[in-house]
Amino acid sequence: MNYKQVIDTLYETTKIVPDDLRALLTSMDAEDEAYLYEKARDVRERIYGKDVYLRGLIEFSNYCKNNCYYCGIRADNHKADRYRLSHEDIVHCANQGYALGFRTVVLQSGEDLSYTDEDICDLVRAIKRQHPDVAITLSIGEKEKESYQKYFNAGAERYLLRQETSNPKHYGMLHPKELSIAHRKQCLSDLKEIGYQVGGGIMVGTPGQKVEHVMEDLYYMQDFGFHMIGIGPFIPHQDTPFRDEKAGTLLDTLHLIAIIRLMNPHVLLPATTALGTIDPRGREMGILAGANVVMPNLSPRGVRKKYMLYDGKICTGDEAAECHRCMERRMESIGYHVVVDRGDYKN
Ligand code: 5AD
Ligand code: FES
């Protein structure tokens, strides 16, 4: 297999046939790997230059009705110390973020039914009223289409909902039977139809994940036409059924970031906190493999350790301002710059 040739074709056409994709996902030497990152960076810089977009993450509740086997805030984890932020707390976090230069906030929580649609709409409207130039992203799970429509009408423009894995069998290995990939994909289509910029994504190295599953995900994501694709390594959490499973690797994640960039040149692609957790310079390496977004934490310091999706999560002891400055420094250290910008998808 001539990997450089396959990478060149992918670079020029964004297309790759299954046999080539399987080969690309199976093995590669260090020289080809470096070539893959170089091409991914090239595509990214052609469209987004050296800009890195910031998303300020506000984790407003860790209550969740679901029981995903991988997740530290699953309902059956009775050791999780649960919290909910009030409307005022959340707006305060958004204001702080605005002052620091964030022009996107991501409101994320477990699937917490105690917030009504009206509560979510009130939140979105309150933040929008004070900061019309801020893009609001929601990441609050599976809802009815009518609910998604209400949030959109209130001013939310983006929605993150990773498919986690597109393969029904594999989905069933990661989730209890109440959850299905069919419903997840329905939600994603509903969001797209309403007009959201939609984000999907997967975890890398989840138990039972095979090359075939990753291929299915890569083609699904390209076909769907996501605006954002969030990927990070799976990391076990000690109080979940997956406590003894192996974590995904840095290399596999970087490799996939680069392939995703080449298959989806314009996509908004974060170097995630999970990537920063498995390696101290994971996020920098993610950017150098083709990512163009980072998502520093804006949650109040007092609750950060409680939003533990996986063990060892970084940035749980810092103030928003520290995280922001730290991220600026990290990006400058590799020749990139965080910008004060909504960071919309460029067509
Ligand atoms: N390891 C890595 N990522 C995780 N997520 C949830 N649990 C874990 C874990 N144990 C990711 C999921 C989810 C996102 C918010 O966090 O992909 O969509
Ligand atoms: Fe949070 Fe570095 S980004 S401490």
XYZ file of N, CA, C and O in Angstrom, residues 77-242:
664
model
N -24.749 5.818 39.027
C -23.548 6.102 39.811
C -23.929 6.919 41.051
O -23.975 8.146 41.019
N -24.183 6.199 42.136
C -24.644 6.882 43.345
C -23.526 7.612 44.061
O -23.768 8.364 44.993
N -22.300 7.385 43.620
C -21.186 8.119 44.227
C -21.059 9.525 43.659
O -20.368 10.360 44.235
N -21.672 9.763 42.503
C -21.560 11.100 41.906
C -22.255 12.111 42.813
O -23.362 11.869 43.292
N -21.583 13.221 43.051
C -22.122 14.283 43.893
C -22.874 15.239 42.957
O -22.272 15.973 42.189
N -24.205 15.170 43.015
C -25.004 15.863 41.987
C -25.166 17.349 42.271
O -25.244 17.774 43.422
N -25.250 18.154 41.221
C -25.484 19.591 41.367
C -26.279 20.115 40.184
O -26.304 19.490 39.111
N -26.935 21.225 40.415
C -27.574 21.983 39.333
C -27.247 23.447 39.526
O -27.328 23.947 40.644
N -26.916 24.127 38.446
C -26.705 25.569 38.545
C -28.037 26.277 38.307
O -28.869 25.816 37.521
N -28.206 27.405 38.995
C -29.427 28.190 38.802
C -29.300 29.015 37.521
O -28.196 29.197 36.983
N -30.424 29.526 37.088
C -30.462 30.443 35.944
C -29.419 31.565 36.117
O -28.628 31.833 35.215
N -29.410 32.145 37.329
C -28.498 33.273 37.580
C -27.034 32.838 37.486
O -26.197 33.545 36.913
N -26.735 31.672 38.067
C -25.350 31.155 38.015
C -24.899 30.994 36.567
O -23.763 31.322 36.206
N -25.788 30.434 35.761
C -25.414 30.120 34.383
C -25.178 31.411 33.597
O -24.181 31.541 32.866
N -26.083 32.362 33.773
C -25.923 33.645 33.068
C -24.632 34.330 33.532
O -23.897 34.912 32.729
N -24.342 34.196 34.821
C -23.108 34.781 35.349
C -21.871 34.171 34.666
O -20.935 34.887 34.301
N -21.873 32.857 34.509
C -20.753 32.188 33.815
C -20.619 32.709 32.389
O -19.506 32.960 31.902
N -21.742 32.865 31.722
C -21.719 33.345 30.336
C -21.166 34.774 30.288
O -20.367 35.115 29.403
N -21.549 35.603 31.255
C -21.041 36.982 31.292
C -19.534 37.015 31.496
O -18.817 37.775 30.844
N -19.083 36.167 32.409
C -17.645 36.066 32.660
C -16.916 35.653 31.385
O -15.867 36.200 31.045
N -17.487 34.683 30.708
C -16.900 34.207 29.455
C -16.836 35.324 28.430
O -15.816 35.498 27.751
N -17.889 36.099 28.362
C -17.932 37.187 27.387
C -16.795 38.175 27.657
O -16.075 38.589 26.749
N -16.628 38.491 28.934
C -15.575 39.448 29.313
C -14.193 38.924 28.942
O -13.278 39.694 28.637
N -14.035 37.608 28.946
C -12.739 37.013 28.607
C -12.514 36.912 27.098
O -11.409 36.574 26.660
N -13.564 37.168 26.320
C -13.401 37.110 24.871
C -14.083 35.932 24.193
O -13.930 35.727 22.989
N -14.846 35.155 24.956
C -15.589 34.043 24.334
C -16.779 34.603 23.565
O -17.504 35.445 24.073
N -16.971 34.127 22.344
C -18.147 34.529 21.571
C -19.025 33.326 21.225
O -19.921 33.401 20.399
N -18.698 32.193 21.866
C -19.567 31.012 21.823
C -19.608 30.428 23.219
O -18.553 30.227 23.828
N -20.812 30.160 23.714
C -20.897 29.362 24.933
C -21.639 28.068 24.624
O -22.561 28.032 23.810
N -21.184 27.003 25.266
C -21.831 25.703 25.134
C -22.489 25.377 26.463
O -21.807 25.286 27.484
N -23.807 25.263 26.452
C -24.519 24.882 27.669
C -24.713 23.376 27.638
O -25.446 22.855 26.805
N -24.011 22.694 28.540
C -24.053 21.232 28.532
C -24.533 20.687 29.870
O -24.252 21.261 30.919
N -25.248 19.570 29.811
C -25.681 18.899 31.049
C -25.960 17.437 30.746
O -25.998 17.023 29.587
N -26.170 16.668 31.800
C -26.741 15.335 31.616
C -28.178 15.494 31.141
O -28.682 16.615 31.017
N -28.856 14.391 30.862
C -30.272 14.503 30.479
C -31.073 14.695 31.763
O -31.514 13.750 32.401
N -31.218 15.953 32.140
C -31.814 16.353 33.410
C -33.204 16.920 33.137
O -33.336 18.009 32.589
N -34.225 16.140 33.528
C -35.593 16.537 33.167
C -36.143 17.646 34.058
O -37.261 18.119 33.845
N -35.365 18.084 35.040
C -35.914 19.120 35.924
C -35.911 20.505 35.266
O -36.613 21.401 35.706
N -35.119 20.665 34.210
C -35.206 21.928 33.460
C -36.265 21.744 32.385
O -36.160 20.832 31.555
N -37.277 22.584 32.396
C -38.311 22.492 31.363
C -37.819 23.167 30.092
O -36.815 23.889 30.109
N -38.535 22.939 28.999
C -38.200 23.633 27.751
C -38.195 25.144 27.979
O -37.353 25.860 27.450
N -39.161 25.586 28.782
C -39.262 27.026 29.038
C -38.015 27.523 29.793
O -37.504 28.605 29.502
N -37.513 26.719 30.742
C -36.280 27.093 31.469
C -35.121 27.260 30.487
O -34.342 28.222 30.583
N -35.001 26.309 29.572
C -33.900 26.367 28.614
C -34.061 27.605 27.718
O -33.103 28.352 27.487
N -35.286 27.835 27.260
C -35.529 29.000 26.397
C -35.231 30.308 27.144
O -34.638 31.234 26.580
N -35.638 30.366 28.404
C -35.370 31.572 29.215
C -33.873 31.839 29.302
O -33.424 32.987 29.210
N -33.132 30.759 29.491
C -31.675 30.877 29.590
C -31.070 31.423 28.298
O -30.260 32.355 28.305
N -31.489 30.796 27.205
C -30.964 31.194 25.901
C -31.299 32.672 25.650
O -30.428 33.462 25.266
N -32.554 33.039 25.914
C -32.969 34.429 25.673
C -32.202 35.402 26.569
O -31.782 36.469 26.114
N -31.992 35.021 27.826
C -31.299 35.921 28.755
C -29.868 36.176 28.275
O -29.393 37.322 28.289
N -29.185 35.140 27.841
C -27.796 35.317 27.391
C -27.770 36.121 26.094
O -26.966 37.039 25.927
N -28.693 35.799 25.202
C -28.766 36.509 23.912
C -29.087 37.997 24.096
O -28.592 38.848 23.358
N -29.963 38.302 25.068
C -30.372 39.683 25.301
C -29.141 40.509 25.701
O -28.921 41.609 25.205
N -28.319 39.941 26.589
C -27.149 40.692 27.048
C -26.023 40.693 26.020
O -25.239 41.630 25.962
N -25.934 39.634 25.237
C -24.816 39.495 24.294
C -25.315 38.995 22.941
O -25.150 37.809 22.617
N -25.896 39.862 22.150
C -26.450 39.422 20.859
C -25.389 38.819 19.939
O -25.727 38.060 19.030
N -24.129 39.134 20.195
C -23.075 38.630 19.309
C -22.482 37.295 19.769
O -21.473 36.846 19.233
N -23.131 36.675 20.749
C -22.654 35.361 21.205
C -23.471 34.257 20.538
O -24.691 34.354 20.432
N -22.790 33.222 20.072
C -23.491 32.047 19.550
C -23.739 31.088 20.703
O -22.825 30.808 21.481
N -24.974 30.618 20.815
C -25.296 29.675 21.893
C -25.430 28.272 21.337
O -26.180 28.013 20.403
N -24.653 27.378 21.942
C -24.678 25.968 21.583
C -25.312 25.207 22.728
O -24.961 25.432 23.892
N -26.226 24.314 22.418
C -26.798 23.452 23.444
C -26.242 22.043 23.298
O -25.965 21.585 22.179
N -26.060 21.375 24.430
C -25.605 19.991 24.428
C -26.295 19.310 25.601
O -25.711 19.104 26.663
N -27.584 19.042 25.416
C -28.416 18.541 26.519
C -29.169 17.270 26.141
O -30.133 16.899 26.784
N -28.701 16.623 25.085
C -29.182 15.272 24.807
C -30.365 15.160 23.871
O -30.660 16.070 23.102
N -31.021 13.992 23.965
C -32.118 13.661 23.049
C -33.414 14.291 23.537
O -33.786 14.141 24.704
N -34.083 15.012 22.631
C -35.348 15.688 22.958
C -36.304 15.501 21.795
O -35.914 15.078 20.709
N -37.567 15.878 22.025
C -38.542 15.890 20.931
C -38.204 17.018 19.957
O -37.643 18.047 20.352
N -38.603 16.825 18.700
C -38.330 17.858 17.704
C -38.947 19.207 18.099
O -38.347 20.256 17.891
N -40.151 19.160 18.715
C -40.817 20.417 19.114
C -39.940 21.177 20.115
O -39.886 22.405 20.101
N -39.289 20.437 21.007
C -38.426 21.095 21.993
C -37.237 21.745 21.293
O -36.902 22.904 21.562
N -36.599 20.977 20.396
C -35.466 21.541 19.650
C -35.902 22.822 18.929
O -35.162 23.800 18.872
N -37.106 22.779 18.373
C -37.610 23.945 17.640
C -37.777 25.148 18.579
O -37.411 26.279 18.221
N -38.285 24.904 19.789
C -38.469 25.998 20.751
C -37.128 26.645 21.113
O -37.015 27.874 21.177
N -36.129 25.821 21.373
C -34.809 26.386 21.741
C -34.257 27.209 20.578
O -33.651 28.260 20.775
N -34.469 26.693 19.384
C -33.973 27.388 18.185
C -34.660 28.739 18.055
O -34.011 29.771 17.820
N -35.975 28.745 18.239
C -36.725 29.999 18.141
C -36.286 30.989 19.214
O -36.335 32.207 19.008
N -35.848 30.472 20.356
C -35.386 31.348 21.442
C -34.004 31.928 21.139
O -33.568 32.874 21.786
N -33.287 31.342 20.165
C -31.996 31.926 19.785
C -30.808 30.979 19.820
O -29.682 31.388 19.532
N -31.037 29.701 20.169
C -29.918 28.743 20.116
C -29.653 28.407 18.653
O -30.586 28.207 17.880
N -28.387 28.378 18.280
C -28.059 28.184 16.854
C -27.320 26.894 16.572
O -27.215 26.484 15.421
N -26.749 26.323 17.621
C -25.921 25.133 17.408
C -26.287 24.075 18.435
O -26.715 24.405 19.548
N -26.070 22.817 18.047
C -26.392 21.722 18.967
C -25.362 20.616 18.821
O -25.033 20.216 17.714
N -24.850 20.162 19.956
C -23.885 19.052 19.948
C -24.553 17.789 20.490
O -25.122 17.796 21.583
N -24.485 16.733 19.707
C -25.024 15.449 20.130
C -24.221 14.374 19.406
O -24.488 14.055 18.253
N -23.206 13.860 20.089
C -22.384 12.847 19.419
C -23.204 11.578 19.200
O -23.968 11.189 20.084
N -22.976 10.945 18.061
C -23.649 9.660 17.844
C -22.944 8.562 18.646
O -23.496 7.522 18.881
N -21.726 8.796 19.076
C -20.890 7.872 19.876
C -20.399 6.668 19.068
O -19.235 6.320 19.130
N -21.290 6.005 18.352
C -20.919 5.004 17.345
C -22.127 4.821 16.443
O -23.255 4.752 16.922
N -21.901 4.763 15.137
C -23.023 4.650 14.188
C -23.536 3.233 14.071
O -24.597 3.008 13.520
N -22.754 2.282 14.521
C -23.106 0.874 14.311
C -24.082 0.393 15.397
O -23.772 0.471 16.587
N -25.257 -0.103 14.990
C -26.289 -0.480 15.975
C -25.803 -1.514 17.000
O -26.085 -1.368 18.191
N -25.076 -2.522 16.544
C -24.588 -3.542 17.491
C -23.629 -2.929 18.503
O -23.714 -3.166 19.705
N -22.697 -2.136 17.980
C -21.723 -1.506 18.872
C -22.416 -0.508 19.799
O -22.089 -0.427 20.992
N -23.391 0.210 19.268
C -24.153 1.147 20.115
C -24.761 0.400 21.298
O -24.746 0.871 22.439
N -25.266 -0.804 20.995
C -25.874 -1.636 22.039
C -24.885 -2.143 23.077
O -25.269 -2.491 24.187
N -23.597 -2.175 22.716
C -22.589 -2.586 23.701
C -22.219 -1.457 24.657
O -21.651 -1.681 25.718
N -22.534 -0.229 24.245
C -22.145 0.937 25.051
C -23.309 1.526 25.851
O -23.100 2.363 26.732
N -24.523 1.103 25.481
C -25.708 1.728 26.080
C -26.728 0.678 26.498
O -26.840 -0.362 25.861
N -27.520 0.974 27.529
C -28.625 0.071 27.886
C -29.703 0.098 26.797
O -29.716 0.992 25.958
N -30.608 -0.876 26.844
C -31.521 -1.068 25.704
C -32.520 0.074 25.507
O -33.090 0.205 24.427
N -32.696 0.927 26.515
C -33.611 2.073 26.338
C -33.105 3.043 25.278
O -33.854 3.861 24.761
N -31.809 2.995 25.019
C -31.227 3.957 24.068
C -30.928 3.248 22.754
O -30.496 2.100 22.748
N -31.144 3.958 21.640
C -30.856 3.339 20.345
C -30.207 4.338 19.399
O -30.457 5.547 19.483
N -29.390 3.796 18.504
C -28.758 4.654 17.506
C -29.807 5.205 16.539
O -29.670 6.319 16.033
N -30.893 4.436 16.329
C -31.941 4.913 15.420
C -32.538 6.214 15.963
O -32.714 7.195 15.225
N -32.822 6.223 17.253
C -33.405 7.445 17.824
C -32.391 8.581 17.831
O -32.722 9.745 17.567
N -31.145 8.251 18.133
C -30.086 9.257 18.130
C -29.983 9.919 16.748
O -29.932 11.140 16.615
N -30.002 9.084 15.710
C -29.894 9.626 14.348
C -31.129 10.434 13.965
O -31.021 11.421 13.228
N -32.294 10.011 14.491
C -33.521 10.789 14.257
C -33.361 12.192 14.842
O -33.684 13.192 14.196
N -32.850 12.252 16.073
C -32.635 13.550 16.717
C -31.696 14.407 15.871
O -31.941 15.606 15.671
N -30.636 13.798 15.364
C -29.655 14.560 14.576
C -30.294 15.099 13.290
O -30.068 16.262 12.924
N -31.141 14.290 12.647
C -31.823 14.780 11.437
C -32.794 15.900 11.782
O -32.902 16.890 11.049
N -33.523 15.745 12.895
C -34.449 16.801 13.320
C -33.700 18.118 13.515
O -34.142 19.175 13.041
N -32.573 18.040 14.189
C -31.791 19.252 14.467
C -31.359 19.928 13.170
O -31.436 21.150 13.025
N -30.921 19.096 12.235
C -30.440 19.644 10.964
C -31.582 20.296 10.190
O -31.427 21.390 9.633
N -32.732 19.615 10.194
C -33.898 20.133 9.470
C -34.337 21.483 10.011
O -34.739 22.367 9.257
N -34.261 21.628 11.338
C -34.678 22.891 11.963
C -33.738 24.024 11.561
O -34.158 25.177 11.460
N -32.490 23.691 11.289
C -31.566 24.729 10.854
C -30.377 24.963 11.775
O -29.622 25.915 11.594
N -30.236 24.102 12.766
C -29.064 24.203 13.642
C -27.774 23.900 12.868
O -27.792 23.112 11.913
N -26.662 24.471 13.318
C -25.347 23.920 12.992
C -25.175 22.734 13.949
O -25.236 22.899 15.164
N -24.989 21.548 13.388
C -25.055 20.337 14.201
C -23.682 19.695 14.377
O -22.902 19.609 13.422
N -23.424 19.265 15.599
C -22.169 18.585 15.898
C -22.400 17.135 16.288
O -23.259 16.837 17.115
N -21.661 16.237 15.665
C -21.687 14.824 16.051
C -20.316 14.416 16.550
O -19.498 15.276 16.902
N -20.069 13.115 16.580
C -18.738 12.668 16.977
C -18.755 11.343 17.694
O -19.815 10.789 17.987
N -17.566 10.843 17.950
C -17.427 9.527 18.592
C -16.320 9.572 19.641
O -15.500 10.492 19.668
N -16.322 8.538 20.470
C -15.170 8.297 21.338
C -14.262 7.294 20.628
O -14.741 6.392 19.954
N -12.977 7.463 20.826
C -11.999 6.588 20.166
C -11.560 5.512 21.150
O -11.163 5.826 22.284
N -11.664 4.261 20.725
C -11.173 3.175 21.572
C -12.157 2.708 22.629
O -11.760 2.186 23.670
N -13.449 2.878 22.373
C -14.443 2.335 23.308
C -14.402 0.803 23.244
O -13.997 0.233 22.231
N -14.826 0.148 24.332
C -14.843 -1.313 24.328
C -15.601 -1.855 23.114
O -16.691 -1.364 22.798
N -15.009 -2.815 22.445
C -15.680 -3.461 21.314
C -15.560 -2.716 19.995
O -16.049 -3.190 18.971
N -14.921 -1.552 19.988
C -14.815 -0.779 18.738
C -13.858 -1.464 17.758
O -12.726 -1.778 18.098
N -14.348 -1.684 16.535
C -13.546 -2.330 15.491
C -13.288 -1.333 14.364
O -14.008 -0.331 14.244
N -12.307 -1.639 13.551
C -12.006 -0.775 12.403
C -13.267 -0.543 11.566
O -13.536 0.567 11.115
N -14.070 -1.606 11.406
C -15.303 -1.482 10.609
C -16.260 -0.442 11.198
O -16.934 0.276 10.465
N -16.317 -0.396 12.530
C -17.197 0.593 13.166
C -16.708 2.000 12.875
O -17.488 2.905 12.574
N -15.408 2.194 12.983
C -14.844 3.525 12.744
C -15.080 3.940 11.286
O -15.430 5.097 11.009
N -14.938 2.985 10.378
C -15.212 3.285 8.965
C -16.658 3.730 8.781
O -16.947 4.716 8.109
N -17.562 2.980 9.421
C -18.993 3.318 9.316
C -19.234 4.731 9.846
O -19.983 5.521 9.253
N -18.570 5.067 10.955
C -18.719 6.411 11.515
C -18.177 7.478 10.572
O -18.787 8.528 10.389
N -17.027 7.216 10.000
C -16.407 8.220 9.123
C -17.287 8.495 7.905
O -17.490 9.657 7.523
N -17.835 7.440 7.318
C -18.724 7.644 6.158
C -20.044 8.291 6.587
O -20.565 9.175 5.910
N -20.571 7.857 7.718
C -21.824 8.454 8.205
C -21.642 9.958 8.433
O -22.471 10.774 8.020
N -20.535 10.330 9.048
C -20.334 11.749 9.376
C -20.152 12.585 8.111
O -20.656 13.702 8.019
N -19.441 12.016 7.147
C -19.251 12.745 5.893
C -20.587 12.902 5.157
O -20.917 13.982 4.673
N -21.378 11.826 5.109
C -22.683 11.878 4.427
C -23.634 12.846 5.112
O -24.365 13.580 4.455
N -23.641 12.819 6.441
C -24.563 13.681 7.181
C -24.220 15.148 6.963
O -25.090 16.006 6.917
N -22.937 15.423 6.819
C -22.503 16.806 6.637
C -22.532 17.605 7.930
O -23.078 18.706 7.992
N -21.927 17.051 8.976
C -21.867 17.765 10.254
C -21.080 19.066 10.116
O -20.102 19.132 9.378
N -21.504 20.076 10.876
C -20.727 21.319 10.949
C -19.573 21.167 11.931
O -18.558 21.827 11.817
N -19.822 20.326 12.951
C -18.788 20.100 13.971
C -18.655 18.606 14.201
O -19.650 17.882 14.154
N -17.438 18.174 14.472
C -17.216 16.762 14.802
C -16.276 16.696 16.001
O -15.118 17.099 15.922
N -16.811 16.235 17.118
C -16.014 16.153 18.345
C -15.569 14.725 18.591
O -16.401 13.833 18.715
N -14.260 14.516 18.622
C -13.804 13.169 18.974
C -12.742 13.256 20.068
O -11.966 14.203 20.140
N -12.750 12.253 20.922
C -11.752 12.186 21.980
C -11.616 10.733 22.382
O -12.493 9.916 22.075
N -10.525 10.412 23.068
C -10.339 9.026 23.501
C -11.357 8.655 24.572
O -11.715 9.487 25.408
N -11.814 7.413 24.532
C -12.567 6.879 25.665
C -11.606 6.747 26.840
O -10.466 6.311 26.676
N -12.054 7.180 28.017
C -11.246 7.054 29.238
C -12.136 6.432 30.312
O -13.223 6.945 30.582
N -11.720 5.314 30.915
C -12.607 4.671 31.882
C -12.845 5.534 33.121
O -11.987 6.333 33.507
N -14.015 5.366 33.704
C -14.352 6.027 34.962
C -14.548 4.934 36.009
O -15.229 3.938 35.758
N -13.967 5.130 37.173
C -13.904 4.069 38.194
C -15.268 3.607 38.705
O -15.374 2.481 39.209
N -16.290 4.426 38.592
C -17.599 4.032 39.117
C -18.602 3.715 38.010
O -19.794 4.000 38.132
N -18.105 3.129 36.927
C -18.974 2.713 35.814
C -18.685 1.246 35.476
O -17.642 0.716 35.860
N -19.580 0.615 34.714
C -19.328 -0.779 34.296
C -18.049 -0.935 33.475
O -17.510 -2.032 33.388
N -17.557 0.133 32.882
C -16.351 0.061 32.047
C -15.072 0.393 32.820
O -14.050 0.731 32.227
